[in-house]
Amino acid sequence: MGGAVSAGEDNDELIDNLKEAQYIRTELVEQAFRAIDRADYYLEEFKDNAYKDLAWKHGNIHLSAPCIYSEVMEALDLQPGLSFLNLGSGTGYLSSMVGLILGPFGVNHGVELHSDVIEYAKQKLDFFIKTSDSFDKFEFCEPSFVTGNCLEISPDCTQYDRVYCGAGVQKEHEDYMKNLLKIGGILVMPLEEKLTKITRTGPSAWETKKILAVSFAPLIQPNHADSGKSRLVHLPPVAVRSLQDLARIAIRGTIKKIIHQETMSKNGNGLKNPPRFKRRRVRRRRMETIVFLDKEVFASRISNPSDDNNNSEDIEDERREEEETKPSELKPDPPVNFLREKVLSLPLPDPLKYYLLYYREK
């Protein structure tokens, strides 16, 4: 699946393309996509393909196409504080983007069939938390992953505000998926070759909307050949945050407000979205003329007497344009992590500073 938008040179350009094609339509979803670099979830030898609008699979590791993830994120209508269940959570890429929107008081659970993929997801989550500057721009709802078949979730599990299934759901399992939802909740899943959004409007009332045609591998059916018994999947308990953790969230939130107020006072009203870095314009080269003579084909350039002069003028124009635009094409300085700088400048014991920064490496 995928190929709906052109490939980008980096994560930001991929998101630009998804916005232009109207796959990303809201600011919250855009911010989440920009905050997490898709390439970080690829194996090193496959990263050249990270910014193409294509699905990727290697062994049990799988990522859907960016256009699919963006449609899913938009359809889920995520808000801070909601509970989310990701069935077939895979690499954790989608769960981490969702966690940026849910905030510190949300619930973020994932079920994944393959234990090796769970380990991969945990490594990628740890890398994001420890190294990404985006982590400090949000209050993160960290995902928790459990191993098991999502068709064997314990019947006494809690229901969720939002549910996504990343594999094709057969019609016979539609009701099972619906029962995972709270009233008012939203379920997004591939159902009968259509990405489908189902909203639970009452105890036995539903609204269904088909979003787009998709092709997903079907859910793997439970296999009870070994023991003959079902292996129930028990989802993580919804834990209450400690007072210490709540204090950290409150302090970080206060510092962010102070930084925002200082920025606003320096820049007047400020800019809601700082201007994006101007990308280099791609020059299109002249194509050779193809000349057909009888049954022979010759590739040649048909020229006229002024061609050489025009070519020299073009080269000179290009050189002059490059010189004029050179300052704006230099790479900008990396963004400053103002929250980190502010915390480190506070008159506090070092252990408390590191606690406020989640002991991050950067």
Tab-separated table of C-alpha atoms in Angstrom:
chain	number	residue	atom	x	y	z
A	1	MET	CA	0.000	0.000	0.000
A	2	GLY	CA	1.053	3.590	-0.500
A	3	GLY	CA	2.567	5.598	-3.304
A	4	ALA	CA	-0.135	8.253	-2.964
A	5	VAL	CA	2.403	11.072	-2.537
A	6	SER	CA	5.907	11.679	-3.857
A	7	ALA	CA	8.983	10.691	-1.906
A	8	GLY	CA	10.543	13.276	0.370
A	9	GLU	CA	14.188	13.997	1.003
A	10	ASP	CA	13.623	13.978	4.755
A	11	ASN	CA	10.833	13.575	7.291
A	12	ASP	CA	9.643	17.180	7.014
A	13	GLU	CA	9.361	16.986	3.231
A	14	LEU	CA	7.396	13.749	3.501
A	15	ILE	CA	4.969	15.504	5.868
A	16	ASP	CA	4.769	18.495	3.500
A	17	ASN	CA	3.712	16.111	0.730
A	18	LEU	CA	1.113	14.399	2.934
A	19	LYS	CA	-0.336	17.805	3.870
A	20	GLU	CA	-0.455	18.955	0.264
A	21	ALA	CA	-2.314	15.771	-0.694
A	22	GLN	CA	-4.760	16.312	2.224
A	23	TYR	CA	-3.819	13.115	4.063
A	24	ILE	CA	-2.752	15.233	7.041
A	25	ARG	CA	-5.446	17.816	7.785
A	26	THR	CA	-5.125	18.860	11.434
A	27	GLU	CA	-2.391	20.605	13.393
A	28	LEU	CA	-2.207	17.977	16.159
A	29	VAL	CA	-1.581	15.177	13.669
A	30	GLU	CA	0.972	17.263	11.763
A	31	GLN	CA	2.903	18.036	14.962
A	32	ALA	CA	3.018	14.348	15.919
A	33	PHE	CA	4.271	13.303	12.460
A	34	ARG	CA	6.979	15.967	12.447
A	35	ALA	CA	8.107	15.092	15.977
A	36	ILE	CA	9.042	11.483	15.203
A	37	ASP	CA	11.375	10.727	12.305
A	38	ARG	CA	10.028	7.761	10.357
A	39	ALA	CA	13.581	6.690	9.440
A	40	ASP	CA	14.330	5.992	13.116
A	41	TYR	CA	12.009	2.989	12.894
A	42	TYR	CA	13.816	1.432	9.923
A	43	LEU	CA	16.772	-0.915	10.060
A	44	GLU	CA	19.911	0.972	9.064
A	45	GLU	CA	20.321	-0.742	5.679
A	46	PHE	CA	16.774	0.195	4.589
A	47	LYS	CA	16.667	3.843	5.677
A	48	ASP	CA	16.983	5.121	2.089
A	49	ASN	CA	13.322	4.146	1.619
A	50	ALA	CA	12.028	5.724	4.837
A	51	TYR	CA	10.570	8.858	3.212
A	52	LYS	CA	8.769	7.084	0.392
A	53	ASP	CA	5.028	6.653	0.705
A	54	LEU	CA	5.344	2.885	0.798
A	55	ALA	CA	4.862	0.105	3.312
A	56	TRP	CA	7.995	-1.699	4.516
A	57	LYS	CA	8.396	-5.246	5.809
A	58	HIS	CA	11.453	-7.166	6.919
A	59	GLY	CA	10.846	-10.465	8.674
A	60	ASN	CA	8.199	-9.755	11.302
A	61	ILE	CA	8.932	-6.011	11.350
A	62	HIS	CA	6.359	-4.007	9.416
A	63	LEU	CA	5.462	-0.362	8.807
A	64	SER	CA	2.385	0.754	6.882
A	65	ALA	CA	2.658	3.485	4.246
A	66	PRO	CA	2.699	7.071	5.603
A	67	CYS	CA	-0.567	7.912	3.806
A	68	ILE	CA	-2.276	5.052	5.697
A	69	TYR	CA	-0.933	6.137	9.089
A	70	SER	CA	-2.001	9.728	8.471
A	71	GLU	CA	-5.546	8.668	7.523
A	72	VAL	CA	-5.660	6.494	10.649
A	73	MET	CA	-4.442	9.334	12.904
A	74	GLU	CA	-6.997	11.750	11.442
A	75	ALA	CA	-9.854	9.238	11.717
A	76	LEU	CA	-9.089	8.453	15.382
A	77	ASP	CA	-9.774	12.096	16.342
A	78	LEU	CA	-7.265	11.908	19.207
A	79	GLN	CA	-7.466	14.212	22.218
A	80	PRO	CA	-5.399	14.535	25.415
A	81	GLY	CA	-6.377	12.171	28.200
A	82	LEU	CA	-8.006	9.453	26.056
A	83	SER	CA	-7.250	5.725	26.242
A	84	PHE	CA	-5.850	4.026	23.122
A	85	LEU	CA	-5.409	0.364	22.169
A	86	ASN	CA	-3.219	-0.556	19.186
A	87	LEU	CA	-3.853	-4.110	17.939
A	88	GLY	CA	-0.781	-5.241	16.029
A	89	SER	CA	1.368	-2.466	17.480
A	90	GLY	CA	4.473	-3.520	15.517
A	91	THR	CA	7.433	-1.157	15.732
A	92	GLY	CA	5.585	1.269	18.017
A	93	TYR	CA	5.845	4.116	15.484
A	94	LEU	CA	2.097	4.793	15.457
A	95	SER	CA	1.752	4.268	19.222
A	96	SER	CA	4.506	6.818	19.890
A	97	MET	CA	2.878	9.437	17.658
A	98	VAL	CA	-0.443	8.807	19.409
A	99	GLY	CA	1.310	9.175	22.791
A	100	LEU	CA	2.425	12.704	21.898
A	101	ILE	CA	-1.235	13.727	21.562
A	102	LEU	CA	-2.676	11.764	24.508
A	103	GLY	CA	-0.406	13.515	26.994
A	104	PRO	CA	0.559	12.419	30.505
A	105	PHE	CA	-2.941	11.436	31.625
A	106	GLY	CA	-3.826	9.211	28.692
A	107	VAL	CA	-3.570	5.420	28.360
A	108	ASN	CA	-1.497	3.930	25.534
A	109	HIS	CA	-1.497	0.114	25.148
A	110	GLY	CA	-0.370	-2.141	22.328
A	111	VAL	CA	-0.754	-5.853	21.589
A	112	GLU	CA	1.746	-7.522	19.250
A	113	LEU	CA	1.895	-11.168	18.202
A	114	HIS	CA	5.678	-11.455	17.768
A	115	SER	CA	7.963	-11.140	20.798
A	116	ASP	CA	10.959	-10.102	18.652
A	117	VAL	CA	8.938	-7.143	17.319
A	118	ILE	CA	8.029	-6.152	20.894
A	119	GLU	CA	11.747	-5.996	21.728
A	120	TYR	CA	12.384	-3.929	18.597
A	121	ALA	CA	9.556	-1.533	19.568
A	122	LYS	CA	10.951	-1.121	23.085
A	123	GLN	CA	14.409	-0.293	21.696
A	124	LYS	CA	12.943	2.335	19.367
A	125	LEU	CA	10.838	3.818	22.180
A	126	ASP	CA	13.886	4.012	24.448
A	127	PHE	CA	15.894	5.698	21.677
A	128	PHE	CA	13.156	8.306	21.155
A	129	ILE	CA	12.836	9.112	24.855
A	130	LYS	CA	16.589	9.372	25.422
A	131	THR	CA	17.698	11.247	22.330
A	132	SER	CA	14.892	13.173	20.606
A	133	ASP	CA	14.469	16.885	21.277
A	134	SER	CA	10.818	16.432	20.320
A	135	PHE	CA	10.279	14.572	23.577
A	136	ASP	CA	10.638	17.825	25.545
A	137	LYS	CA	8.125	19.660	23.342
A	138	PHE	CA	5.304	17.363	24.479
A	139	GLU	CA	4.079	15.638	27.607
A	140	PHE	CA	4.298	12.039	26.479
A	141	CYS	CA	1.971	9.117	27.152
A	142	GLU	CA	4.480	6.291	26.983
A	143	PRO	CA	3.111	3.179	25.247
A	144	SER	CA	3.107	-0.220	26.989
A	145	PHE	CA	3.298	-3.336	24.817
A	146	VAL	CA	2.222	-6.914	25.570
A	147	THR	CA	2.798	-10.057	23.525
A	148	GLY	CA	-0.135	-12.108	22.304
A	149	ASN	CA	-2.821	-12.605	19.692
A	150	CYS	CA	-5.206	-9.639	19.686
A	151	LEU	CA	-8.141	-12.015	19.065
A	152	GLU	CA	-7.550	-13.534	22.513
A	153	ILE	CA	-7.841	-10.456	24.725
A	154	SER	CA	-9.221	-11.307	28.145
A	155	PRO	CA	-12.991	-10.614	28.262
A	156	ASP	CA	-12.615	-8.774	31.580
A	157	CYS	CA	-10.322	-6.120	30.061
A	158	THR	CA	-11.235	-2.461	30.245
A	159	GLN	CA	-12.767	-0.758	27.200
A	160	TYR	CA	-10.977	2.017	25.328
A	161	ASP	CA	-11.794	5.426	23.836
A	162	ARG	CA	-9.834	4.692	20.677
A	163	VAL	CA	-8.868	1.377	19.047
A	164	TYR	CA	-6.849	0.685	15.903
A	165	CYS	CA	-6.216	-2.681	14.294
A	166	GLY	CA	-3.273	-2.876	11.896
A	167	ALA	CA	-4.306	-6.092	10.120
A	168	GLY	CA	-7.230	-7.079	7.933
A	169	VAL	CA	-10.315	-7.933	10.023
A	170	GLN	CA	-12.683	-10.609	8.798
A	171	LYS	CA	-16.425	-9.858	9.025
A	172	GLU	CA	-16.808	-12.570	11.683
A	173	HIS	CA	-14.550	-10.594	14.059
A	174	GLU	CA	-16.247	-7.208	13.601
A	175	ASP	CA	-18.391	-7.478	16.743
A	176	TYR	CA	-15.386	-8.640	18.791
A	177	MET	CA	-13.536	-5.446	17.793
A	178	LYS	CA	-16.561	-3.230	18.476
A	179	ASN	CA	-16.863	-4.569	22.024
A	180	LEU	CA	-13.421	-3.202	22.870
A	181	LEU	CA	-14.860	0.324	22.612
A	182	LYS	CA	-16.422	2.579	25.211
A	183	ILE	CA	-19.615	4.412	24.271
A	184	GLY	CA	-18.496	7.446	22.273
A	185	GLY	CA	-15.305	5.629	21.236
A	186	ILE	CA	-13.833	5.258	17.755
A	187	LEU	CA	-12.510	2.077	16.133
A	188	VAL	CA	-10.422	2.239	12.940
A	189	MET	CA	-9.588	-0.997	11.123
A	190	PRO	CA	-9.267	-2.555	7.648
A	191	LEU	CA	-12.585	-4.346	7.124
A	192	GLU	CA	-13.366	-6.094	3.827
A	193	GLU	CA	-10.606	-4.241	1.947
A	194	LYS	CA	-11.724	-0.818	3.227
A	195	LEU	CA	-10.159	1.258	5.977
A	196	THR	CA	-13.250	1.703	8.144
A	197	LYS	CA	-14.131	4.093	10.971
A	198	ILE	CA	-16.748	2.861	13.448
A	199	THR	CA	-18.090	5.146	16.189
A	200	ARG	CA	-19.963	3.639	19.123
A	201	THR	CA	-22.922	5.966	19.705
A	202	GLY	CA	-24.757	3.811	22.295
A	203	PRO	CA	-24.713	0.410	24.018
A	204	SER	CA	-25.809	-1.247	20.753
A	205	ALA	CA	-25.614	1.650	18.290
A	206	TRP	CA	-22.855	2.282	15.767
A	207	GLU	CA	-21.993	4.629	12.938
A	208	THR	CA	-19.798	3.276	10.159
A	209	LYS	CA	-17.802	5.211	7.587
A	210	LYS	CA	-15.586	3.785	4.833
A	211	ILE	CA	-12.435	5.897	4.473
A	212	LEU	CA	-10.441	4.400	1.599
A	213	ALA	CA	-9.632	1.142	-0.165
A	214	VAL	CA	-6.684	-0.707	1.374
A	215	SER	CA	-4.941	-4.045	1.223
A	216	PHE	CA	-3.783	-5.474	4.557
A	217	ALA	CA	-2.590	-8.948	5.505
A	218	PRO	CA	-5.390	-10.645	7.473
A	219	LEU	CA	-5.333	-11.170	11.224
A	220	ILE	CA	-3.629	-14.394	12.212
A	221	GLN	CA	-6.118	-16.775	13.777
A	222	PRO	CA	-5.339	-18.208	17.231
A	223	ASN	CA	-3.646	-21.606	17.141
A	224	HIS	CA	-4.590	-23.929	19.992
A	225	ALA	CA	-3.025	-27.061	18.509
A	226	ASP	CA	-0.357	-27.325	21.219
A	227	SER	CA	-2.501	-27.234	24.353
A	228	GLY	CA	-6.025	-26.974	23.059
A	229	LYS	CA	-6.511	-23.995	25.383
A	230	SER	CA	-6.847	-20.312	24.653
A	231	ARG	CA	-3.946	-18.127	25.757
A	232	LEU	CA	-5.696	-15.053	27.076
A	233	VAL	CA	-3.949	-11.722	26.586
A	234	HIS	CA	-4.034	-9.585	29.716
A	235	LEU	CA	-3.620	-5.894	28.960
A	236	PRO	CA	-1.517	-3.688	31.251
A	237	PRO	CA	-3.342	-2.303	34.295
A	238	VAL	CA	-4.219	1.392	34.254
A	239	ALA	CA	-1.818	2.692	36.885
A	240	VAL	CA	-2.288	5.849	38.943
A	241	ARG	CA	0.676	8.196	38.663
A	242	SER	CA	2.786	8.775	41.750
A	243	LEU	CA	2.770	12.151	43.482
A	244	GLN	CA	6.432	12.545	42.500
A	245	ASP	CA	5.599	11.985	38.842
A	246	LEU	CA	2.664	14.406	38.994
A	247	ALA	CA	4.996	17.034	40.485
A	248	ARG	CA	7.450	16.557	37.596
A	249	ILE	CA	4.654	17.003	35.037
A	250	ALA	CA	3.422	20.156	36.796
A	251	ILE	CA	6.930	21.690	37.086
A	252	ARG	CA	7.760	20.991	33.440
A	253	GLY	CA	4.411	22.469	32.399
A	254	THR	CA	5.058	25.634	34.429
A	255	ILE	CA	8.545	26.042	32.940
A	256	LYS	CA	7.122	25.665	29.419
A	257	LYS	CA	4.575	28.411	30.126
A	258	ILE	CA	7.344	30.709	31.368
A	259	ILE	CA	9.416	30.017	28.242
A	260	HIS	CA	6.368	30.723	26.063
A	261	GLN	CA	5.670	34.017	27.862
A	262	GLU	CA	9.319	35.075	27.547
A	263	THR	CA	9.285	34.262	23.831
A	264	MET	CA	6.044	36.195	23.323
A	265	SER	CA	7.394	39.264	25.142
A	266	LYS	CA	10.580	39.211	23.041
A	267	ASN	CA	8.815	38.767	19.716
A	268	GLY	CA	5.633	40.717	20.339
A	269	ASN	CA	2.803	38.373	19.427
A	270	GLY	CA	5.348	35.961	17.975
A	271	LEU	CA	4.792	33.576	15.126
A	272	LYS	CA	2.478	30.627	15.623
A	273	ASN	CA	4.564	28.583	13.241
A	274	PRO	CA	8.099	29.840	12.560
A	275	PRO	CA	8.888	30.006	8.849
A	276	ARG	CA	10.030	26.703	7.451
A	277	PHE	CA	13.519	26.451	6.007
A	278	LYS	CA	13.482	27.211	2.303
A	279	ARG	CA	14.356	24.156	0.253
A	280	ARG	CA	16.664	24.233	-2.714
A	281	ARG	CA	14.809	24.435	-6.016
A	282	VAL	CA	15.360	21.392	-8.200
A	283	ARG	CA	16.721	22.263	-11.632
A	284	ARG	CA	15.321	20.285	-14.504
A	285	ARG	CA	17.847	19.438	-17.192
A	286	ARG	CA	17.060	19.611	-20.919
A	287	MET	CA	16.112	16.280	-22.407
A	288	GLU	CA	17.749	15.088	-25.572
A	289	THR	CA	15.637	15.068	-28.745
A	290	ILE	CA	14.752	11.644	-30.140
A	291	VAL	CA	14.868	11.562	-33.954
A	292	PHE	CA	13.184	8.748	-35.913
A	293	LEU	CA	14.653	8.012	-39.350
A	294	ASP	CA	13.003	5.089	-41.139
A	295	LYS	CA	13.320	2.222	-38.637
A	296	GLU	CA	16.420	3.531	-36.904
A	297	VAL	CA	16.298	5.580	-33.709
A	298	PHE	CA	18.930	8.221	-33.037
A	299	ALA	CA	19.320	10.269	-29.880
A	300	SER	CA	20.687	13.642	-30.828
A	301	ARG	CA	20.475	17.248	-29.831
A	302	ILE	CA	18.991	19.512	-32.512
A	303	SER	CA	20.706	22.814	-32.140
A	304	ASN	CA	20.510	26.218	-33.693
A	305	PRO	CA	23.270	28.815	-34.105
A	306	SER	CA	22.381	30.608	-30.900
A	307	ASP	CA	22.359	27.471	-28.734
A	308	ASP	CA	25.929	27.777	-27.522
A	309	ASN	CA	25.400	31.394	-26.502
A	310	ASN	CA	22.115	30.553	-24.777
A	311	ASN	CA	23.772	27.687	-22.952
A	312	SER	CA	26.542	29.972	-21.671
A	313	GLU	CA	23.968	32.542	-20.594
A	314	ASP	CA	21.958	29.843	-18.794
A	315	ILE	CA	25.034	28.645	-16.922
A	316	GLU	CA	25.890	32.226	-15.937
A	317	ASP	CA	22.296	32.849	-14.792
A	318	GLU	CA	22.333	29.672	-12.735
A	319	ARG	CA	25.668	30.582	-11.147
A	320	ARG	CA	24.393	34.074	-10.280
A	321	GLU	CA	21.158	32.666	-8.829
A	322	GLU	CA	23.108	30.180	-6.715
A	323	GLU	CA	25.257	32.975	-5.297
A	324	GLU	CA	22.180	35.063	-4.488
A	325	THR	CA	20.384	32.214	-2.732
A	326	LYS	CA	23.410	30.669	-1.057
A	327	PRO	CA	22.922	32.275	2.393
A	328	SER	CA	19.356	30.944	2.662
A	329	GLU	CA	20.422	27.474	1.558
A	330	LEU	CA	22.910	26.973	4.349
A	331	LYS	CA	21.688	24.506	6.942
A	332	PRO	CA	20.108	26.289	9.890
A	333	ASP	CA	21.463	25.882	13.383
A	334	PRO	CA	19.903	22.957	15.231
A	335	PRO	CA	16.879	24.003	17.286
A	336	VAL	CA	17.559	24.989	20.878
A	337	ASN	CA	15.976	22.862	23.598
A	338	PHE	CA	14.817	25.766	25.763
A	339	LEU	CA	13.200	23.524	28.367
A	340	ARG	CA	16.452	21.671	28.961
A	341	GLU	CA	18.455	24.910	29.153
A	342	LYS	CA	15.981	26.430	31.615
A	343	VAL	CA	15.971	23.352	33.874
A	344	LEU	CA	19.763	23.164	33.910
A	345	SER	CA	19.964	26.864	34.872
A	346	LEU	CA	17.680	26.450	37.917
A	347	PRO	CA	19.276	26.575	41.402
A	348	LEU	CA	18.407	22.953	42.119
A	349	PRO	CA	20.436	19.878	43.108
A	350	ASP	CA	21.707	17.986	40.070
A	351	PRO	CA	19.708	14.795	40.818
A	352	LEU	CA	16.489	16.841	40.773
A	353	LYS	CA	17.452	18.505	37.465
A	354	TYR	CA	18.130	15.116	35.907
A	355	TYR	CA	14.811	13.812	37.230
A	356	LEU	CA	12.978	16.736	35.628
A	357	LEU	CA	14.731	15.897	32.355
A	358	TYR	CA	13.851	12.172	32.570
A	359	TYR	CA	17.604	11.409	32.725
A	360	ARG	CA	17.803	12.046	29.003
A	361	GLU	CA	21.158	11.809	27.269
A	362	LYS	CA	20.851	14.956	25.129
